[in-house]
Coordinates of N, CA and C and ligand atoms in Angstrom, one line a residue:
X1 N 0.8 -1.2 0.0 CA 0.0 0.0 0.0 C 0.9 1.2 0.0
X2 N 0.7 2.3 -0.7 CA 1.4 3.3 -0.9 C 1.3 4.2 0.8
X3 N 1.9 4.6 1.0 CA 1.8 5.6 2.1 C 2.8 6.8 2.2
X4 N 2.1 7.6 2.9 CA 2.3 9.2 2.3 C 3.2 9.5 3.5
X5 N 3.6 10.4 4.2 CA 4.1 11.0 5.1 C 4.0 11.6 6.2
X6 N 4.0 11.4 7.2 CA 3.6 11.5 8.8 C 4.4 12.6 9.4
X7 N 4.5 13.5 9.4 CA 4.8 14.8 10.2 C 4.5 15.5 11.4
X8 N 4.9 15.5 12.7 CA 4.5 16.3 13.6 C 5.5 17.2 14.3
X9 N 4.4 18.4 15.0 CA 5.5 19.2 15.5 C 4.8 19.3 16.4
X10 N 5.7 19.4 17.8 CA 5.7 19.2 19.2 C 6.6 20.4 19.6
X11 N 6.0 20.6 21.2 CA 7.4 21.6 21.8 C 6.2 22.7 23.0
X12 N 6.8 23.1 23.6 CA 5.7 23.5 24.9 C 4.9 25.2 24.2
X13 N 3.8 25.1 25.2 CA 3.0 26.5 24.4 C 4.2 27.2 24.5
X14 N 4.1 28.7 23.3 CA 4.9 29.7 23.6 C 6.3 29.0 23.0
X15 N 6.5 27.9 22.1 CA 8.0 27.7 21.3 C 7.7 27.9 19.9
X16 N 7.1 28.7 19.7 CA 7.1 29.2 18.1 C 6.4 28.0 17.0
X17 N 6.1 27.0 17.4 CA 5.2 25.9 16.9 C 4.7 26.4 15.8
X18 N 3.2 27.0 15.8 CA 2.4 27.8 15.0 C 3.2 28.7 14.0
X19 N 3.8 29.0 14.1 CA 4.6 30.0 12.7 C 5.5 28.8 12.1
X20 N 6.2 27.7 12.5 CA 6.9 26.9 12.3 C 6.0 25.9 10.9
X21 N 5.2 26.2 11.7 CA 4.0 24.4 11.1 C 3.7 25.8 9.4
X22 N 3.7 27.0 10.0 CA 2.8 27.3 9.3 C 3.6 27.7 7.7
X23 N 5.0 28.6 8.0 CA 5.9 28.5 7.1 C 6.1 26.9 6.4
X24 N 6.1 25.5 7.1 CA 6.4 24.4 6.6 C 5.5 24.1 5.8
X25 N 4.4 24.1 5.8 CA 3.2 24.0 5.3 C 3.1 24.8 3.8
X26 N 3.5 25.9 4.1 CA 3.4 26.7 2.4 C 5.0 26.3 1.9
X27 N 5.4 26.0 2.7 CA 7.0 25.2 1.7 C 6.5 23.9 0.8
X28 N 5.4 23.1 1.8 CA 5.1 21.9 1.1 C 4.4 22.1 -0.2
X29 N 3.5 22.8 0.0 CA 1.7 23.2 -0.3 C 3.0 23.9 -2.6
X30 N 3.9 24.5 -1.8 CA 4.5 25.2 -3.2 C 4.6 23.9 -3.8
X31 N 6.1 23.3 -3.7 CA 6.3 22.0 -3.7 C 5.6 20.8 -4.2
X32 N 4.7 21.0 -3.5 CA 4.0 19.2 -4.0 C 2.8 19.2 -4.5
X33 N 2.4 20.8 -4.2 CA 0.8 21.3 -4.5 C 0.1 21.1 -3.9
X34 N -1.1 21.8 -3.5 CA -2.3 21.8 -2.1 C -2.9 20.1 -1.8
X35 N -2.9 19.6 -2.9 CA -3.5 18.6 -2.8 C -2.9 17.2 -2.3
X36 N -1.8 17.4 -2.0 CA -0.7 16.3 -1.8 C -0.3 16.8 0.1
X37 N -0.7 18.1 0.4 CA -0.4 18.2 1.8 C -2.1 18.5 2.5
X38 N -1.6 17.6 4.0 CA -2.6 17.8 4.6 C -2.7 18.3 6.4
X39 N -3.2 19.4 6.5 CA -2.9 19.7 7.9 C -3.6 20.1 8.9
X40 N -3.4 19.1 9.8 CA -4.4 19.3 11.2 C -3.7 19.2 12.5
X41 N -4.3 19.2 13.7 CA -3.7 19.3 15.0 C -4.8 18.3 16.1
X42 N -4.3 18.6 17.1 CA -4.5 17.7 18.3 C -4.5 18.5 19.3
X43 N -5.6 18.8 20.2 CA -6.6 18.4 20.4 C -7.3 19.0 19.1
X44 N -8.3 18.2 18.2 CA -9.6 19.0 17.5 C -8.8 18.5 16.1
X45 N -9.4 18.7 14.6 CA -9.1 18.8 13.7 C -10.4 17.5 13.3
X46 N -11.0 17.3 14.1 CA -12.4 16.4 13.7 C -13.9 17.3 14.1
X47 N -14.8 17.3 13.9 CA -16.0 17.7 14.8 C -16.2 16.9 16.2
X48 N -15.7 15.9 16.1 CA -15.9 15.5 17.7 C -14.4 15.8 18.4
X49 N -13.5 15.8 17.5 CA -12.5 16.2 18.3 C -12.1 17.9 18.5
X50 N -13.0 18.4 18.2 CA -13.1 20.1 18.5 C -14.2 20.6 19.8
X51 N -15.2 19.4 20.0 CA -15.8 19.3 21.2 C -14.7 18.9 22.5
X52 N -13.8 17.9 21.8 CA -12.9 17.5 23.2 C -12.1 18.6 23.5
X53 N -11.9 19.4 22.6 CA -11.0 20.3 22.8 C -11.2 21.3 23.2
X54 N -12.8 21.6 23.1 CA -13.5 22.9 24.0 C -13.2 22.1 25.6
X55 N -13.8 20.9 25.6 CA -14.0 20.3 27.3 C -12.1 20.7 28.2
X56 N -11.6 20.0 26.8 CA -10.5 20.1 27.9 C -9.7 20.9 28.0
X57 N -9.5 22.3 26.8 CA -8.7 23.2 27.3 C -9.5 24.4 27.8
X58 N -10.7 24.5 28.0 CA -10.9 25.7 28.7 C -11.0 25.4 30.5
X59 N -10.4 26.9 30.7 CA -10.3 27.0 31.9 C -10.8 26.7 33.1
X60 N -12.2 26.8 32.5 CA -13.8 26.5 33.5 C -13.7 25.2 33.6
X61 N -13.1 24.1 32.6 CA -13.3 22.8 33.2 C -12.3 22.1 34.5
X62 N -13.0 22.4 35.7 CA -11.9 22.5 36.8 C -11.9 21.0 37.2
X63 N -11.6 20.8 37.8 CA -11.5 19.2 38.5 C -11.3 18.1 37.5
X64 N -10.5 18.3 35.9 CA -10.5 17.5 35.3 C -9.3 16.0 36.2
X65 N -9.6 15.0 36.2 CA -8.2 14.1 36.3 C -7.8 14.1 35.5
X66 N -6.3 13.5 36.0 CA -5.1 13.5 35.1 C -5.6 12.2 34.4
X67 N -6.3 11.5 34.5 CA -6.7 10.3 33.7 C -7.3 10.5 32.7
X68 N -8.7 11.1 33.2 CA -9.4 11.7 32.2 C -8.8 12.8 31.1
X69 N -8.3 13.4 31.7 CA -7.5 14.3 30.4 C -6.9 13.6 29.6
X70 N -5.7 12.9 30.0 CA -5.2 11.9 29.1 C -6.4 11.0 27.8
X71 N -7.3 10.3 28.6 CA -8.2 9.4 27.7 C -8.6 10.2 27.1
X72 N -9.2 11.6 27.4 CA -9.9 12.4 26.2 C -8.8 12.8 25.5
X73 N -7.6 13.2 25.4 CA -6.5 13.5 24.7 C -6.5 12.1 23.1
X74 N -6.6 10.6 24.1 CA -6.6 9.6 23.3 C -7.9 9.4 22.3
X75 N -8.8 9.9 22.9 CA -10.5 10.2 22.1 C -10.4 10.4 21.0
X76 N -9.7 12.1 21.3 CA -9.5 13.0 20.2 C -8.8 12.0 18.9
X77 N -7.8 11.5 19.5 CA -6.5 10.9 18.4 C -7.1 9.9 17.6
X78 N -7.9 9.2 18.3 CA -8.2 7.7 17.9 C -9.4 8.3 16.4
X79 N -10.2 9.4 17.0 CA -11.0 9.9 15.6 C -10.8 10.7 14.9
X80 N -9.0 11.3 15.2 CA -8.3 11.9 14.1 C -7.8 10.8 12.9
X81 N -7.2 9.6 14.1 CA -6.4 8.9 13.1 C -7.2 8.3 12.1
X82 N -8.8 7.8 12.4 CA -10.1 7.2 12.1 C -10.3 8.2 10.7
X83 N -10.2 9.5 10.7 CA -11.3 10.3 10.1 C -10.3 11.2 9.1
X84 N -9.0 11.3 9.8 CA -7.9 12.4 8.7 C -6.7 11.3 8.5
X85 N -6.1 11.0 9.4 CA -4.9 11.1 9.0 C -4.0 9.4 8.4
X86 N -5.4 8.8 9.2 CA -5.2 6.9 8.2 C -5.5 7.1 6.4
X87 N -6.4 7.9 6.7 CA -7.0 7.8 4.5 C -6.0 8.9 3.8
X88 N -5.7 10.1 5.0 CA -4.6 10.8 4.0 C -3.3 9.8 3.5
X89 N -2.6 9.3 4.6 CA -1.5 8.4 4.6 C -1.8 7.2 3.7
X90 N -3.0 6.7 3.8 CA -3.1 5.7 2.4 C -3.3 6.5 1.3
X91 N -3.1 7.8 1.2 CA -3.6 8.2 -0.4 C -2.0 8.6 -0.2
X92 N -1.4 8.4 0.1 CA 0.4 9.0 -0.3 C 0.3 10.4 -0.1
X93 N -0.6 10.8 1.2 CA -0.5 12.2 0.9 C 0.6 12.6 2.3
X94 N 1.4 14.1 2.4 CA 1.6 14.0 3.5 C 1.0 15.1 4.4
X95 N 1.1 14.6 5.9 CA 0.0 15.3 7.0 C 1.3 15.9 7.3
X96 N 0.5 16.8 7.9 CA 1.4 18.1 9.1 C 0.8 17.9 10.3
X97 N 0.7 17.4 11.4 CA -0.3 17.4 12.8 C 0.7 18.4 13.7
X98 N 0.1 19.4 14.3 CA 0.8 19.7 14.7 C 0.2 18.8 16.7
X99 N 1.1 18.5 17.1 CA 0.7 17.6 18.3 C 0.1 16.4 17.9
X100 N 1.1 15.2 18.8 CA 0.2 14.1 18.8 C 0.8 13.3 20.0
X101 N 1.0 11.9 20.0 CA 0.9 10.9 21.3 C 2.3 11.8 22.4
X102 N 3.5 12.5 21.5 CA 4.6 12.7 22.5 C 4.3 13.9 23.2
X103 N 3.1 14.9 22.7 CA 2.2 15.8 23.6 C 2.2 15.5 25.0
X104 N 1.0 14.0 25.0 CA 0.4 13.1 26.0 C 1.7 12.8 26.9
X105 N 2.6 12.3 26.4 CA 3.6 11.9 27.3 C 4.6 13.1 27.7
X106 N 4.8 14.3 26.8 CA 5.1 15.1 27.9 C 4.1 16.2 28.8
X107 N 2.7 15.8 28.6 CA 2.1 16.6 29.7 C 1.5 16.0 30.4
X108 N 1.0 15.1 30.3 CA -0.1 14.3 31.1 C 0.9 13.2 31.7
X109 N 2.1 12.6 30.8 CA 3.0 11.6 31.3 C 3.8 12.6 32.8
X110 N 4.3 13.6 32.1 CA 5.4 14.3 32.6 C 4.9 15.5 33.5
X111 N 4.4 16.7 32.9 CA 3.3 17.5 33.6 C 2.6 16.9 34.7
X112 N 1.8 16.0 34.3 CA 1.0 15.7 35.4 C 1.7 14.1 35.9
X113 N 2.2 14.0 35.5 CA 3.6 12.6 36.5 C 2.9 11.7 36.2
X114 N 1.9 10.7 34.9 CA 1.6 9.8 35.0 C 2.4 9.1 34.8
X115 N 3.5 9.1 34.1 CA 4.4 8.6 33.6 C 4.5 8.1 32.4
X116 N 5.4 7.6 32.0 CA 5.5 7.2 30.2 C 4.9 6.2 29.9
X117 N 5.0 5.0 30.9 CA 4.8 3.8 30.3 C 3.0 3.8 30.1
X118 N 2.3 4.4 31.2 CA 0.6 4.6 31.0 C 0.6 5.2 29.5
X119 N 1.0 6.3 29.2 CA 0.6 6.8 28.2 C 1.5 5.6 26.8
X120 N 2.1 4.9 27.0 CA 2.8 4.4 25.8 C 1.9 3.4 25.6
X121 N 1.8 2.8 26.6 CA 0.7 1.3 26.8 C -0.9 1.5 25.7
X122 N -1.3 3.0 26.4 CA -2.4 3.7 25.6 C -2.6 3.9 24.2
X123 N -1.3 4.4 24.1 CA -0.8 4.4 22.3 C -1.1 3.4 21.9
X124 N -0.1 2.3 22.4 CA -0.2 0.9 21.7 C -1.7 0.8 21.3
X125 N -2.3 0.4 22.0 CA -3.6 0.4 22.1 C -4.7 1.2 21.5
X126 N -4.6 2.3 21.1 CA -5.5 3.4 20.3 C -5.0 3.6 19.3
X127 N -3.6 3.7 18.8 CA -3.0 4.5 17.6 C -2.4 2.7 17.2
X128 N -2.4 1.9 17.5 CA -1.6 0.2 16.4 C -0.4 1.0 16.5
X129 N 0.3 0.1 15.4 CA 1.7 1.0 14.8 C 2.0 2.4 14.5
X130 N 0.8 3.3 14.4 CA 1.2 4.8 13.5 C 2.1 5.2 14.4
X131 N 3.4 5.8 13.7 CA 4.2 6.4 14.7 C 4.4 7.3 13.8
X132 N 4.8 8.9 13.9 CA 5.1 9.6 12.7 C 6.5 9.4 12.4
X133 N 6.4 9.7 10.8 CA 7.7 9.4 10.1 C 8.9 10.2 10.8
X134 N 8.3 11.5 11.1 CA 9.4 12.9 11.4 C 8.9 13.5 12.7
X135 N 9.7 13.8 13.5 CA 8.2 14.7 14.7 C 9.3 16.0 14.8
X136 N 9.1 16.9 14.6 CA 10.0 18.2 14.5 C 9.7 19.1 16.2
X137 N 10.7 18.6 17.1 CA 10.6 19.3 18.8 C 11.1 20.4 18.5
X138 N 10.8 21.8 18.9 CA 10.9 22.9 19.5 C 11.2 22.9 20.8
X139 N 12.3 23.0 21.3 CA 12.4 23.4 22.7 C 13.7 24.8 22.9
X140 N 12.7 25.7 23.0 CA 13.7 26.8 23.3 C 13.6 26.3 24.6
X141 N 14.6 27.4 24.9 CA 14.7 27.6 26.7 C 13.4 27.8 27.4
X142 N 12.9 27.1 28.3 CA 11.4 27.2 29.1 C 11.0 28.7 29.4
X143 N 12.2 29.3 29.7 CA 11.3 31.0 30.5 C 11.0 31.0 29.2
X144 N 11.3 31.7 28.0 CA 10.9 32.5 27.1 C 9.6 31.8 26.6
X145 N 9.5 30.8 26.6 CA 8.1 30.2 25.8 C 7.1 30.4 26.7
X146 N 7.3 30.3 27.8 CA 6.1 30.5 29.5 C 5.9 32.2 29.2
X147 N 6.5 32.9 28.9 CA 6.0 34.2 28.7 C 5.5 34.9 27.0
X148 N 5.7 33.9 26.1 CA 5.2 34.2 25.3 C 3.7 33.5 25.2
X149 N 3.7 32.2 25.7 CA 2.6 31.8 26.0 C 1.8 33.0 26.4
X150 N 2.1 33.4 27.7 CA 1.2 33.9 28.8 C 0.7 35.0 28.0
X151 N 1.5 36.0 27.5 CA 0.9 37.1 27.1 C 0.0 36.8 25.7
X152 N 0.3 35.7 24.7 CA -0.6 35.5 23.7 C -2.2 35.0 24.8
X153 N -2.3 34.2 25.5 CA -3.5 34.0 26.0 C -4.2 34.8 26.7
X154 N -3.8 35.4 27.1 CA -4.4 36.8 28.1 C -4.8 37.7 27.2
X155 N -4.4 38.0 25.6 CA -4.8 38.2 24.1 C -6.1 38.1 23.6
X156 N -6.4 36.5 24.1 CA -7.0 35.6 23.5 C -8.3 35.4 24.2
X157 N -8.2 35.2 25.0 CA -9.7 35.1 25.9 C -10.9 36.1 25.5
X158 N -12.1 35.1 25.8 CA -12.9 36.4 25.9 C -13.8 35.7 26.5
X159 N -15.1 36.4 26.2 CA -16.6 35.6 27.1 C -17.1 34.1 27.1
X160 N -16.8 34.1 25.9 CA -16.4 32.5 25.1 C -16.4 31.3 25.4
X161 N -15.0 31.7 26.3 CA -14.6 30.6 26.5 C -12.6 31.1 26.6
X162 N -12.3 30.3 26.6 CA -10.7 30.5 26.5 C -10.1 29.3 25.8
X163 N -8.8 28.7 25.8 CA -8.0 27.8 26.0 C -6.7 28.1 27.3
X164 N -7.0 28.5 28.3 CA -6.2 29.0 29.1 C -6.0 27.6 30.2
X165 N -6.2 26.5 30.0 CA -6.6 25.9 31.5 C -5.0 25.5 31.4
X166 N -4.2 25.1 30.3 CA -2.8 24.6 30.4 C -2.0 25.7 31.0
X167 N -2.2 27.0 30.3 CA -1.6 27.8 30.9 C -1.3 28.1 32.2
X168 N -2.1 27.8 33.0 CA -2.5 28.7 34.3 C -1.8 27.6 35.2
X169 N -1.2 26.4 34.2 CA -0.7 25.3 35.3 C 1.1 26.1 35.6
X170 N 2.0 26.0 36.7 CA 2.2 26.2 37.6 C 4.2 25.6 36.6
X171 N 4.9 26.8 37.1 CA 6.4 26.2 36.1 C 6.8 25.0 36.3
X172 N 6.2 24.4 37.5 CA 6.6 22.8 37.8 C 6.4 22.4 36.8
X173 N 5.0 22.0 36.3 CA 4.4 21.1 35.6 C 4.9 21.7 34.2
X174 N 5.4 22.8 33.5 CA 6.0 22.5 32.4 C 7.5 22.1 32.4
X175 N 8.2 22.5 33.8 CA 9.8 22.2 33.5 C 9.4 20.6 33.7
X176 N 8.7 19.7 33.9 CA 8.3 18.3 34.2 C 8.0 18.1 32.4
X177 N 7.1 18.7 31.8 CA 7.3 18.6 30.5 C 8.4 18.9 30.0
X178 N 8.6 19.9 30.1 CA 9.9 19.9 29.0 C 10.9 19.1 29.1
X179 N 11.2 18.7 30.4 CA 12.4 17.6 30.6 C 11.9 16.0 29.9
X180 N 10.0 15.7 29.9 CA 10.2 14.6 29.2 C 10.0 14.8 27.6
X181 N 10.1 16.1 27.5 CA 10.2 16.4 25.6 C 11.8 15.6 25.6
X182 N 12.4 16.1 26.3 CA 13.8 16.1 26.1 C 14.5 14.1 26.3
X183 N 13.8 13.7 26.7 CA 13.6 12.4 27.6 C 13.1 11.7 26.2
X184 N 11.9 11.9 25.3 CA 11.4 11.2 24.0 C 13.0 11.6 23.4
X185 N 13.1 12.8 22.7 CA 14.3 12.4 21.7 C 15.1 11.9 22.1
X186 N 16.0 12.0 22.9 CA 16.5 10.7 23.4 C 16.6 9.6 23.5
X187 N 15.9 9.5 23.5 CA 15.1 7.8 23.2 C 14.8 7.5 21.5
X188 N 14.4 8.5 20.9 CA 13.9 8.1 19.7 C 14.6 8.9 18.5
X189 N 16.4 9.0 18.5 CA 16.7 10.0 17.9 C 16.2 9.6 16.2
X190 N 16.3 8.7 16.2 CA 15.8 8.6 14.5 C 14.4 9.5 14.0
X191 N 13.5 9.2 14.6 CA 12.5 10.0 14.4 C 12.5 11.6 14.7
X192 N 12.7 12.0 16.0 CA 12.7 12.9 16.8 C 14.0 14.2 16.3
X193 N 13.6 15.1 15.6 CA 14.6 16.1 15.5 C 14.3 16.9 16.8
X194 N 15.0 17.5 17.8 CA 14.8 18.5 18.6 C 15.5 19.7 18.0
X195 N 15.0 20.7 18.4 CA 15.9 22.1 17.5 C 15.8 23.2 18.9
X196 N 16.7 23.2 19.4 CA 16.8 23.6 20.9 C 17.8 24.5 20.9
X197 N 17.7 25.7 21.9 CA 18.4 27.0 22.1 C 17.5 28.2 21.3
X198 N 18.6 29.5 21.5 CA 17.4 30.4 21.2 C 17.9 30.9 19.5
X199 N 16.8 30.4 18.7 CA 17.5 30.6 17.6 C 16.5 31.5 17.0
X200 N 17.1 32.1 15.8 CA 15.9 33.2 15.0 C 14.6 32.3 14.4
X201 N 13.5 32.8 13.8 CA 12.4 31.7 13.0 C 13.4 31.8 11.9
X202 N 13.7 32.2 11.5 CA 14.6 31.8 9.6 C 15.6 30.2 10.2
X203 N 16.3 30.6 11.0 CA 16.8 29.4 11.8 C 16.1 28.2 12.1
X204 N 15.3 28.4 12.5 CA 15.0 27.4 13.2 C 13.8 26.6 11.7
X205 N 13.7 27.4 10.9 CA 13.2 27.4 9.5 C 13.7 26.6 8.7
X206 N 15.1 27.0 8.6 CA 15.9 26.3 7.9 C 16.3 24.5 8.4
X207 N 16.4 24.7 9.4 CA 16.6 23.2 10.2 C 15.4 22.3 9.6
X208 N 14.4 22.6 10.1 CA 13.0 22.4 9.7 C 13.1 21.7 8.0
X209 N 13.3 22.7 7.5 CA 13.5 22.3 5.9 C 14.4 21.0 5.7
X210 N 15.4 21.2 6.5 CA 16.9 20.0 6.0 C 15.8 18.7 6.0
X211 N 15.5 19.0 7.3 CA 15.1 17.7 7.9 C 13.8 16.9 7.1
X212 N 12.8 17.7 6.8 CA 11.7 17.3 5.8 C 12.5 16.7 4.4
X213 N 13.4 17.6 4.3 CA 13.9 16.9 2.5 C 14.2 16.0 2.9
X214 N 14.7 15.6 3.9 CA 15.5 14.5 3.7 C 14.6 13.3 4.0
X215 N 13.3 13.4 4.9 CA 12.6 12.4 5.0 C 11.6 12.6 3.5
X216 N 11.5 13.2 2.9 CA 11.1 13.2 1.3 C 11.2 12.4 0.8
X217 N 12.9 12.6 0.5 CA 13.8 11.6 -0.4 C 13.8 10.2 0.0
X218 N 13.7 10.0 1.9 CA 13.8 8.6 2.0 C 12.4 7.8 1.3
X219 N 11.4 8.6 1.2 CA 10.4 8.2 1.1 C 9.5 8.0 -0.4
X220 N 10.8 8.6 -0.8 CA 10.6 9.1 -2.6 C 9.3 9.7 -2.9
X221 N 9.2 11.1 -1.9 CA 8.4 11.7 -2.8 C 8.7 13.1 -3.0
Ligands
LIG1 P1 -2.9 24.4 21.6 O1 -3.7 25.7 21.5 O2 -2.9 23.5 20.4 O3 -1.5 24.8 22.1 P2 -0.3 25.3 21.2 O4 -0.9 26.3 20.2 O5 0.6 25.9 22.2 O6 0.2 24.1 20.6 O7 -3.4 23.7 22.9 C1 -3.1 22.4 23.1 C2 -2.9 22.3 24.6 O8 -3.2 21.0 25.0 C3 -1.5 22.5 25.0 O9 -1.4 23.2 26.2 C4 -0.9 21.1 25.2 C5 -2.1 20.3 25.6 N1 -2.1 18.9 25.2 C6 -1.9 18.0 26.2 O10 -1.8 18.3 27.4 N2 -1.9 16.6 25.9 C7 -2.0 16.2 24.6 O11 -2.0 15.0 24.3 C8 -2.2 17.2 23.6 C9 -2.4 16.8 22.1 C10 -2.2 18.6 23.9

């Protein structure tokens, strides 16, 4: 069966993610033409997974568990992979997700201390084999992303609703993330590019690029 290309980008709120995914995206989109790239994210990029994603990142949903968050995290995934990103990958197309299972394991594994092997066991089990071809980490230095975070969501809110509930969590729980961002590549240097320190967006642009071509070519497309 032909299969297309599995892409993700990971790295804590406030590491430049969203401009990253978004420049990559019009690199592909030139390249391979609109129809050959495909891009969504986690939590949401389904109609039921844009419901989970109101429940679990707004602020008002107080008393979530760390269980519960996780499972609904896996909800979401299981009817992304269901609904986008199993029929893109059988049409040879390739996805952009921005977030997926190494999210789970650095916030709910690490953030909230469930640890790795809960959330890996879960994978097994919801996602089979999909592992992404490439997963592109972002880890600037933690202060600067915690305050670009902060000030974009304080932006962002309104009567609505928010996405603020990750935010408001406490520097522990992301320097606990960020150390198990750092903890997956390690573990998985083949897949896992980290692109870490404080570098310009053209920089961290450029890396970005190497790395795609080169999973391209492995892949011959
Ligand atoms: P999002 O607005 O996508 O954050 P960003 O733009 O910074 O990527 O919000 C996703 C939030 O959900 C983010 O704080 C990380 C969190 N999250 C988890 O805790 N576990 C997960 O498995 C996923 C996919 C996201």
């Amino acid at each position: 069966m032909p299969r297309g290309l599995f892409i993700t980008f990971e790295g804590l709120d406030g590491s430049g993610k969203t401009t990253q995914m978004r420049r990559l995206t019009a690199w592909l989109t030139k390249r391979l033409g609109e129809e050959a790239v495909v891009v969504t994210r986690q939590p949401g990029g389904t109609a039921t997974g844009d419901k989970i994603r109101a429940l679990v990142l707004d602020s008002r949903s107080g008393g979530l568990a760390p269980m519960t968050e996780m499972a609904l995290m896996f909800a979401d995934r299981a009817q992304a992979i269901k609904e986008v990103i199993a029929p893109a990958l059988a049409a040879g197309r390739v996805v952009v997700c921005d977030r997926f299972t190494d999210s789970t394991e650095a916030y709910q594994g690490g953030g909230r201390e469930l640890g790795s092997e809960t959330v890996l066991d879960l994978h097994r089990l919801v996602c089979g084999g999909l592992q992404p071809d490439l997963t592109l980490l972002l880890l600037p230095p933690l202060k600067g992303s915690l305050e670009r975070a902060r000030r974009r969501n304080a932006r962002e809110a309104d009567e609505n609703g928010d996405e603020n509930r990750f935010e408001l969590e406490q520097e522990g729980f992301y320097g606990r993330a960020w150390a198990k961002y750092r903890e997956i590549a390690q573990r998985e240097p083949q897949r896992v590019m980290a692109i870490e320190g404080e570098l310009t967006i053209e920089e961290v642009h450029e890396r970005v690029i190497a790395a795609v071509t080169e999973k391209l070519a492995a892949a011959g497309i």
